PDB file of C-alpha atoms in Angstrom:
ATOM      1  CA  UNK A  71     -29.918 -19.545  60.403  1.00 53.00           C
ATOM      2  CA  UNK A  72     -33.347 -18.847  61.913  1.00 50.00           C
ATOM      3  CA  UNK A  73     -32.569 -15.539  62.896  1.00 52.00           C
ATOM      4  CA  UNK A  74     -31.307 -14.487  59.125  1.00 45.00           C
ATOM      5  CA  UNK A  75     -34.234 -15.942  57.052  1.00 48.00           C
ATOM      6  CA  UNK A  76     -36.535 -14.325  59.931  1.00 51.00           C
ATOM      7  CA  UNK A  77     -34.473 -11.135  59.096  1.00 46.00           C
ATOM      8  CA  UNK A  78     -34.766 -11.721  55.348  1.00 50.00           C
ATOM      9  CA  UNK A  79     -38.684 -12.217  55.647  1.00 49.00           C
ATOM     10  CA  UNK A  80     -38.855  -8.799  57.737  1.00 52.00           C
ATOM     11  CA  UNK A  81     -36.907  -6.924  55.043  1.00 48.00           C
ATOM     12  CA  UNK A  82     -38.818  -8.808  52.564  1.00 51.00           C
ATOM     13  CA  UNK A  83     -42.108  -7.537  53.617  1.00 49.00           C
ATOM     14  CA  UNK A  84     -41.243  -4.654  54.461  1.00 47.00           C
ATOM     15  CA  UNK A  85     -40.232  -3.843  50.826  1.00 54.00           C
ATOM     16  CA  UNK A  86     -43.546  -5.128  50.389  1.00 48.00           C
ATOM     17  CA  UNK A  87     -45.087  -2.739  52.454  1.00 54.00           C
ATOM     18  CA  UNK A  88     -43.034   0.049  51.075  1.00 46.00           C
ATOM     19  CA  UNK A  89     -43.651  -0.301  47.676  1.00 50.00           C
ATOM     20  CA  UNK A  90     -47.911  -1.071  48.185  1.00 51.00           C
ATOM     21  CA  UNK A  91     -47.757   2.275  50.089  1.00 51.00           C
ATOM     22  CA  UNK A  92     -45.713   3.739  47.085  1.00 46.00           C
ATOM     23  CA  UNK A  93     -48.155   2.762  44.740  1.00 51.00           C
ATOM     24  CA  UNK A  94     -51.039   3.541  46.698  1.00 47.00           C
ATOM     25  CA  UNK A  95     -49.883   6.904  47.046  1.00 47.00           C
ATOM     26  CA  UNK A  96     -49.364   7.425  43.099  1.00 49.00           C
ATOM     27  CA  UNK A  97     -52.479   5.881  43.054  1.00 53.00           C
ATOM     28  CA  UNK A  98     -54.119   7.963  44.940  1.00 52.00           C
ATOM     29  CA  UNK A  99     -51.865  11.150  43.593  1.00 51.00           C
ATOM     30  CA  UNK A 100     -53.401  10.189  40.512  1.00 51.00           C
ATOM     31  CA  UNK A 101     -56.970  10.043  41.113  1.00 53.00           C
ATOM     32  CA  UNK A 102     -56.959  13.296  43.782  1.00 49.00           C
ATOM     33  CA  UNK A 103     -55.474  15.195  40.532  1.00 46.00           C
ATOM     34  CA  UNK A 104     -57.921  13.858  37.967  1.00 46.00           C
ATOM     35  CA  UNK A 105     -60.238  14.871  40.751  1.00 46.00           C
ATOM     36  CA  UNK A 106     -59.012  17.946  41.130  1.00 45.00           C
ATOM     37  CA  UNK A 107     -58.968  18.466  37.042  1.00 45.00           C
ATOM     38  CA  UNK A 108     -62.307  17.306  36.960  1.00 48.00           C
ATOM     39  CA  UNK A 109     -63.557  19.537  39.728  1.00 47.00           C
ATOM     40  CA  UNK A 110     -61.602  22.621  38.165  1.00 48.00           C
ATOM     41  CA  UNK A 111     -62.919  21.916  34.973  1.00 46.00           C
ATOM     42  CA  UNK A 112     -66.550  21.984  36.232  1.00 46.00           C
ATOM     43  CA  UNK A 113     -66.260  24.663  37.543  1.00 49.00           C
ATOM     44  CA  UNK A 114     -64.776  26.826  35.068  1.00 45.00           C
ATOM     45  CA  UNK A 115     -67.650  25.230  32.827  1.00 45.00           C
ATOM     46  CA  UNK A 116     -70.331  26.203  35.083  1.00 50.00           C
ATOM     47  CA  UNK A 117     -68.415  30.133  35.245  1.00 46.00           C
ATOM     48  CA  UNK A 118     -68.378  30.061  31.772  1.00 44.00           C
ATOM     49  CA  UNK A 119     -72.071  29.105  31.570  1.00 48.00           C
ATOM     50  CA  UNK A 120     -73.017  32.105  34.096  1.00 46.00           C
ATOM     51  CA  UNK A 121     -71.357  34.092  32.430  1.00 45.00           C
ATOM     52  CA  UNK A 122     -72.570  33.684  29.047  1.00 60.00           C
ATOM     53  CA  UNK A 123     -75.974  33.822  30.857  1.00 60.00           C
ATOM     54  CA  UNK A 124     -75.205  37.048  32.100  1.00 70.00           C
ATOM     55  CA  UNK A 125     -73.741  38.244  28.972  1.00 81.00           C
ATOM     56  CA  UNK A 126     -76.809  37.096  27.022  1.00 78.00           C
ATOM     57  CA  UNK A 127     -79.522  39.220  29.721  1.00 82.00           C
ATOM     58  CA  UNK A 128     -77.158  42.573  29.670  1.00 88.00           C
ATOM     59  CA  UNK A 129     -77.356  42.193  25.863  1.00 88.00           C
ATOM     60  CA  UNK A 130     -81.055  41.232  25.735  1.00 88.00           C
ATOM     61  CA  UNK A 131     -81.536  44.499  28.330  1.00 88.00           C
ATOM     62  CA  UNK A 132     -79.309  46.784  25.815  1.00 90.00           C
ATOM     63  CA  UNK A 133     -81.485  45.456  22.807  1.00 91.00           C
ATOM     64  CA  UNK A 134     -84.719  45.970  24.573  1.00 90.00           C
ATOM     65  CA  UNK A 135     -83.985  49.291  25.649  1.00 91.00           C
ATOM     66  CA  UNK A 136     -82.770  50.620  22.480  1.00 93.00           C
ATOM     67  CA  UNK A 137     -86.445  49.224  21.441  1.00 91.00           C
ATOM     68  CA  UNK A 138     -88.047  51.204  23.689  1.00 90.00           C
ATOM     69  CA  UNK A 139     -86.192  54.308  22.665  1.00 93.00           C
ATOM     70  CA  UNK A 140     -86.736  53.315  19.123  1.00 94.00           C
ATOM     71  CA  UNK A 141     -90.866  53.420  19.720  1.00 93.00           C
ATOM     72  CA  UNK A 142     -90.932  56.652  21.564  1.00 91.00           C
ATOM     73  CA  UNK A 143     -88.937  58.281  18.749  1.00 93.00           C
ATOM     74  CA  UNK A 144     -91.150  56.561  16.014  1.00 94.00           C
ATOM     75  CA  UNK A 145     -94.541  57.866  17.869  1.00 91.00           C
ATOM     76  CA  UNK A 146     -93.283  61.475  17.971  1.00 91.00           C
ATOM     77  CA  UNK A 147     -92.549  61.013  14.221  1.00 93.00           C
ATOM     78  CA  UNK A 148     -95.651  60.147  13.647  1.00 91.00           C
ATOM     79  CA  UNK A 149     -97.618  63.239  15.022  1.00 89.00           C
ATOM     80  CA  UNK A 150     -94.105  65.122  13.941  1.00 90.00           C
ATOM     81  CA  UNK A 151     -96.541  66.453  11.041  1.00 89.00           C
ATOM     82  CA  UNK A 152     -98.338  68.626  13.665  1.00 85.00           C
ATOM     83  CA  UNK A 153     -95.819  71.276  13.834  1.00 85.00           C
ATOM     84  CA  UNK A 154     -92.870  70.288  11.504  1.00 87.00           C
ATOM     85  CA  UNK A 155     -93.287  71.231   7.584  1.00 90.00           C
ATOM     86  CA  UNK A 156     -93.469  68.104   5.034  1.00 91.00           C
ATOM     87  CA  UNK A 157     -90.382  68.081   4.434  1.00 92.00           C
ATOM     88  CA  UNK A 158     -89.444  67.278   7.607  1.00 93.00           C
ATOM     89  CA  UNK A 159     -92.149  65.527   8.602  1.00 92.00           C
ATOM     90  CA  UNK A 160     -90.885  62.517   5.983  1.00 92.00           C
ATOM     91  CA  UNK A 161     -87.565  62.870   6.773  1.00 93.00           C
ATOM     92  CA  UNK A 162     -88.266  62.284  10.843  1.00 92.00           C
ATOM     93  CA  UNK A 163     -90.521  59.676   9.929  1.00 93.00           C
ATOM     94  CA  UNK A 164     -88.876  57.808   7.292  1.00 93.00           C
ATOM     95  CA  UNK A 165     -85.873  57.590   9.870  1.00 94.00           C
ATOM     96  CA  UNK A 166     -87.428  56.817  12.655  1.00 94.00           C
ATOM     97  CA  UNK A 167     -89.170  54.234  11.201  1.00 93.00           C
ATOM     98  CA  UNK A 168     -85.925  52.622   9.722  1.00 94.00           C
ATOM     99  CA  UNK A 169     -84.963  52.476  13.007  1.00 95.00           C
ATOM    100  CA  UNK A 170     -87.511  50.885  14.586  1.00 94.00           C
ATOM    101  CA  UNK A 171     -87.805  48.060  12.117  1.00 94.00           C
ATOM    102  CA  UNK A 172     -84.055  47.191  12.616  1.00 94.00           C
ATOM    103  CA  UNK A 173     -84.630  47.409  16.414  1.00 94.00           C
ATOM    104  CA  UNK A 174     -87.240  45.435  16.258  1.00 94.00           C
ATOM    105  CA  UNK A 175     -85.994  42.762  14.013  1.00 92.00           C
ATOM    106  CA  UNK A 176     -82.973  42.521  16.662  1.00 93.00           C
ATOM    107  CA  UNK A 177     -84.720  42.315  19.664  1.00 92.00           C
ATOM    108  CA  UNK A 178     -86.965  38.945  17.976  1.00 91.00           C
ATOM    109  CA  UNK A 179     -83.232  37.815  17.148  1.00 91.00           C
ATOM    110  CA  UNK A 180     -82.014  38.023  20.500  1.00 90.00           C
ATOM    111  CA  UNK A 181     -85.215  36.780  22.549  1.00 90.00           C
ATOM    112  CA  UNK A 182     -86.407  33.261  23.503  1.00 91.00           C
ATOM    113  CA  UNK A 183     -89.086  31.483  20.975  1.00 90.00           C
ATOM    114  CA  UNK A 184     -91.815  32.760  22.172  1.00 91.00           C
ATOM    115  CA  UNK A 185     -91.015  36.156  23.088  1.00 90.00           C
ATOM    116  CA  UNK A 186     -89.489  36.401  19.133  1.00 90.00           C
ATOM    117  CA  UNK A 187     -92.995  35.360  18.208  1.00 93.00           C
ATOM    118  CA  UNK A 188     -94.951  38.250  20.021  1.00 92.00           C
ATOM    119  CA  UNK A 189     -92.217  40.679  18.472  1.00 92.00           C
ATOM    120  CA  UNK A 190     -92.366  39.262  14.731  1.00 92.00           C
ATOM    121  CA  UNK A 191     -96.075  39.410  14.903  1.00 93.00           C
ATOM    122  CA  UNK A 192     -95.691  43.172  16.296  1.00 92.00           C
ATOM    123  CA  UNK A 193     -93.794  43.735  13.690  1.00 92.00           C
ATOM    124  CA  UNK A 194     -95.972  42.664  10.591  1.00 92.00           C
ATOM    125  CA  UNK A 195     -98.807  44.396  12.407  1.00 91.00           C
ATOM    126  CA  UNK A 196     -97.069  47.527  12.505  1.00 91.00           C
ATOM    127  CA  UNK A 197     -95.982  47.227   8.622  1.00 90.00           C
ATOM    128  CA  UNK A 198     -99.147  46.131   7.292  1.00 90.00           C
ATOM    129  CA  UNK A 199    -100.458  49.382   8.709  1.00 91.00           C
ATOM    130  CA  UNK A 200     -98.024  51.608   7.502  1.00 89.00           C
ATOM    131  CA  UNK A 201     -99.960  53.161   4.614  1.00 88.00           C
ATOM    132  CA  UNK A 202    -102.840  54.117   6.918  1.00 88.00           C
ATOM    133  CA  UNK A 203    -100.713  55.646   9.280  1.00 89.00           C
ATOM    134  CA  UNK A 204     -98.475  57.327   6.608  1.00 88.00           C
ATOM    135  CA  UNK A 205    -101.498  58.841   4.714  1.00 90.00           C
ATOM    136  CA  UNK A 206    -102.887  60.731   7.728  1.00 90.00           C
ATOM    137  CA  UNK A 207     -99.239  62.702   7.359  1.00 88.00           C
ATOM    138  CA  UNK A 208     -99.690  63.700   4.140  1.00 89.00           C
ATOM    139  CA  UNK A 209    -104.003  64.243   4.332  1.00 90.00           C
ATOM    140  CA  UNK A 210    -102.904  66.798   6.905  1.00 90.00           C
ATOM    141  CA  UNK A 211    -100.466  68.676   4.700  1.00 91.00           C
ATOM    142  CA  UNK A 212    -103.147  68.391   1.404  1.00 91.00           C
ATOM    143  CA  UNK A 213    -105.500  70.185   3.709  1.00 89.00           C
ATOM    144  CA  UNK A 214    -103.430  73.137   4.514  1.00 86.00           C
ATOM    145  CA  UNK A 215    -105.476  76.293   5.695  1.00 84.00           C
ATOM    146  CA  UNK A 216    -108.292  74.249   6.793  1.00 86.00           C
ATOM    147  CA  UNK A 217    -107.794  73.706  10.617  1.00 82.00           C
ATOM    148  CA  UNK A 218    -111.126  71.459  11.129  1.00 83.00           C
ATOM    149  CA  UNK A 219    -110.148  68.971   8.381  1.00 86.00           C
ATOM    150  CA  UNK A 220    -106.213  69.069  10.442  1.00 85.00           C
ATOM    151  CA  UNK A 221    -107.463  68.712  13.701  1.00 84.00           C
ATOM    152  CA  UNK A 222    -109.961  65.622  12.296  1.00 85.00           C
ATOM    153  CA  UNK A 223    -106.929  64.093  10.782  1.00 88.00           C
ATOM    154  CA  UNK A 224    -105.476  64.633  14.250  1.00 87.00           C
ATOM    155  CA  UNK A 225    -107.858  63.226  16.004  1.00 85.00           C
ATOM    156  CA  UNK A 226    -108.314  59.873  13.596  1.00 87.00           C
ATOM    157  CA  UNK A 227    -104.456  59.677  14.090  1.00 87.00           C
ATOM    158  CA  UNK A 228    -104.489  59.439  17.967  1.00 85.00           C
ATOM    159  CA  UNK A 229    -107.568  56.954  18.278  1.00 86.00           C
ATOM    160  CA  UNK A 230    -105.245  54.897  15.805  1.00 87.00           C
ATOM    161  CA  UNK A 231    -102.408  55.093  17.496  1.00 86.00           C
ATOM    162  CA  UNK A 232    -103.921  54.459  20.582  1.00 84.00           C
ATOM    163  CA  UNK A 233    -104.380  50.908  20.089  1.00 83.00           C
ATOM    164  CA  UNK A 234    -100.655  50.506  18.928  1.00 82.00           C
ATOM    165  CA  UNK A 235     -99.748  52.339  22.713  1.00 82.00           C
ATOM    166  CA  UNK A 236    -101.533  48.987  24.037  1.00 83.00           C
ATOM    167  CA  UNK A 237     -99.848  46.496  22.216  1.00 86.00           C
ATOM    168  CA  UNK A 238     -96.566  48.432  22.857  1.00 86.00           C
ATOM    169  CA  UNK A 239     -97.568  47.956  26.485  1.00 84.00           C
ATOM    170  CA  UNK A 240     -98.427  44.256  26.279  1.00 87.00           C
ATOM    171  CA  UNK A 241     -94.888  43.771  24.259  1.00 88.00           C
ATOM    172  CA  UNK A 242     -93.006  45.767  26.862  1.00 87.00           C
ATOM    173  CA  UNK A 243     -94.391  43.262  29.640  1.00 87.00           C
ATOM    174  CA  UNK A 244     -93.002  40.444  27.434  1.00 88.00           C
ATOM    175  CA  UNK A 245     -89.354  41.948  27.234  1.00 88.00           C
ATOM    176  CA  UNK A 246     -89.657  42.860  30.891  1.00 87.00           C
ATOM    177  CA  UNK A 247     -90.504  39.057  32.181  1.00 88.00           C
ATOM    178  CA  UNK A 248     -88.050  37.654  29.295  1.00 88.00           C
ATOM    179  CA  UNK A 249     -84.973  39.633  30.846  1.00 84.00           C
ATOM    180  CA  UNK A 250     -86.283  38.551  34.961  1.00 85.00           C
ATOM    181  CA  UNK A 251     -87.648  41.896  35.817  1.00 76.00           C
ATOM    182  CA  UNK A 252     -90.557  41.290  38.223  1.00 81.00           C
ATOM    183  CA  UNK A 253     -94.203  42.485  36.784  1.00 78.00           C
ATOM    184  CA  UNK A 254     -97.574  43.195  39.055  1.00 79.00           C
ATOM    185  CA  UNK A 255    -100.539  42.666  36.612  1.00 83.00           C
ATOM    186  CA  UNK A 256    -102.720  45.177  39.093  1.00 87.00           C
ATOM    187  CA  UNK A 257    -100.127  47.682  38.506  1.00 83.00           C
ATOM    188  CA  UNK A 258    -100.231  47.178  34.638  1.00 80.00           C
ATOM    189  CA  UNK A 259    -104.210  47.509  34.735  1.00 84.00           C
ATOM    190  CA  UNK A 260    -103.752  50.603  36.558  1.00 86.00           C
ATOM    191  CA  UNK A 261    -101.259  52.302  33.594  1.00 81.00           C
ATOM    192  CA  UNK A 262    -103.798  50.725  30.975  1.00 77.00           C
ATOM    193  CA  UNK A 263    -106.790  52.760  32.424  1.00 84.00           C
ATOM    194  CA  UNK A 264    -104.133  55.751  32.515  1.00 83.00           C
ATOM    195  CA  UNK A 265    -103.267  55.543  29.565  1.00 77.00           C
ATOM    196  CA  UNK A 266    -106.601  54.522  28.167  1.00 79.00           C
ATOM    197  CA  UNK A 267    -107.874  57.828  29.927  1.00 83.00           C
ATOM    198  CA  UNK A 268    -105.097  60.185  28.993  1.00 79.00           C
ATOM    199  CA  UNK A 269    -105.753  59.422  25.346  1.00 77.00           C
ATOM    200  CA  UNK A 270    -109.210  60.371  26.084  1.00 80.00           C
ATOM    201  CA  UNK A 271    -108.866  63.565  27.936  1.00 82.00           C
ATOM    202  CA  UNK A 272    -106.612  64.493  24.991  1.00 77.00           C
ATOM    203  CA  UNK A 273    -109.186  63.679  22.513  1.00 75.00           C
ATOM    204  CA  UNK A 274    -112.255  64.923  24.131  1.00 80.00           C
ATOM    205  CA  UNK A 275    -110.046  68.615  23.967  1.00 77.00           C
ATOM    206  CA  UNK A 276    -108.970  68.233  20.311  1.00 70.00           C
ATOM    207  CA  UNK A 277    -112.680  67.529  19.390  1.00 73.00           C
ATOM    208  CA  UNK A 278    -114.030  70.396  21.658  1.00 75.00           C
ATOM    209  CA  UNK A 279    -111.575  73.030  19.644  1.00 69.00           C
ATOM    210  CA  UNK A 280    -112.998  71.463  16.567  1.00 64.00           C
ATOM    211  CA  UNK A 281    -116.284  71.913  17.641  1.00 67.00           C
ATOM    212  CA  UNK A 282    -115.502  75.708  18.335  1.00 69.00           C
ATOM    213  CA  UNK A 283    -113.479  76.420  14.864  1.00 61.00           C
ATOM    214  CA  UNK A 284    -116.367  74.731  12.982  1.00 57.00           C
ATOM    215  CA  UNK A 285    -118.198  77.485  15.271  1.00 61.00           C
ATOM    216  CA  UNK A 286    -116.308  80.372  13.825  1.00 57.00           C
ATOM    217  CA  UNK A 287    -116.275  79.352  10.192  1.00 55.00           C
ATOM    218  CA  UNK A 288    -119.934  78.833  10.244  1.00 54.00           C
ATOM    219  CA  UNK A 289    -120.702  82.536  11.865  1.00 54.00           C
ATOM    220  CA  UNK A 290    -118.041  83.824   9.488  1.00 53.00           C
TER     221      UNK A 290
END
């Protein structure tokens, strides 16, 4: 009799046994998948989140770009009336300027809060001096036949427009750090002066031919 309820206990808690290690491996089946969902889940969030990071730079590099393609074409609009008729002078410039507006609205659209700043405030610059800029265009045409009075305008026009090529430059830095692109401020000094000095050297010839045709017309 002993022996059996011995037996019986054995089964008994062995059943026991069976079924806590049954449990404890749904149990544990359980929490190793939520783990596993958990971890997957995580992970495709934090893909996700790279790549929408990475989707938002090569989009803020497209926009930028186009920006800087935009400027370059609006500058030689601007001194387009040099050797393009009127006609074609307002077309070029009346485009390009479209263009650069829209370019520039969308890159303040796409950049971080501060960098939009800097851009807006480009922006309104740049508008609020569009009648200055715009009249030197059509001074030069009224004065047609009288090469002094052009190459004044001309002159007046680049020491204008000079100052824009340094903001451009100090906005191009912004869009450069805003998309991660590395930026030496000894290096930007450097293409200041150049710049600063190419202007000049361009200047100081446009005013020495001006100087000799006032020459001429005076002898003449």
């Amino acid at each position: 009799m002993e022996e059996l309820i011995s037996a019986t206990a054995t089964i008994h808690g062995a059943q026991i046994q069976a079924n806590y290690t049954l449990w404890a491996a749904v149990i544990g089946g359980i929490i190793s998948g939520l783990a596993l969902i958990i971890s997957i889940k995580l992970t495709a969030d934090s893909t996700l989140k790279a790549h929408k990071i990475d989707k938002l730079a090569e989009a803020k590099r497209d926009v930028y770009l186009d920006l800087v393609r935009k400027w370059q074409n609006f500058m030689m609009a601007v001194f387009s009336f040099i050797s393009a008729n009127k006609e074609v002078y307002e077309e070029n410039f009346s485009l390009a300027l479209t263009e650069l507006i829209a370019s520039l609205h969308e890159a303040s659209f796409i950049s971080d809060p501060l960098t939009k700043e800097k851009v807006l405030d480009f922006t309104m610059q740049l508008i609020e001096d569009l009648f200055k800029i715009k009249r030197y265009g059509t001074e030069f045409y009224e004065f047609e036949g009288n090469e002094p009075e052009r190459l004044r305008i001309q002159i007046e026009v680049m020491d204008f427009m000079r100052d824009y090529g340094i903001k451009a430059l100090d906005l191009q830095r912004e869009l450069r750090i805003e998309i991660g692109l590395k930026e030496d401020e000894i290096v930007n000094q450097r293409i200041l002066k150049k710049q600063k000095e190419f202007y000049e050297n361009v200047r100081i010839k446009l005013k020495f031919f001006l100087e000799n045709k006032n020459e001429g017309t005076k002898e003449t």
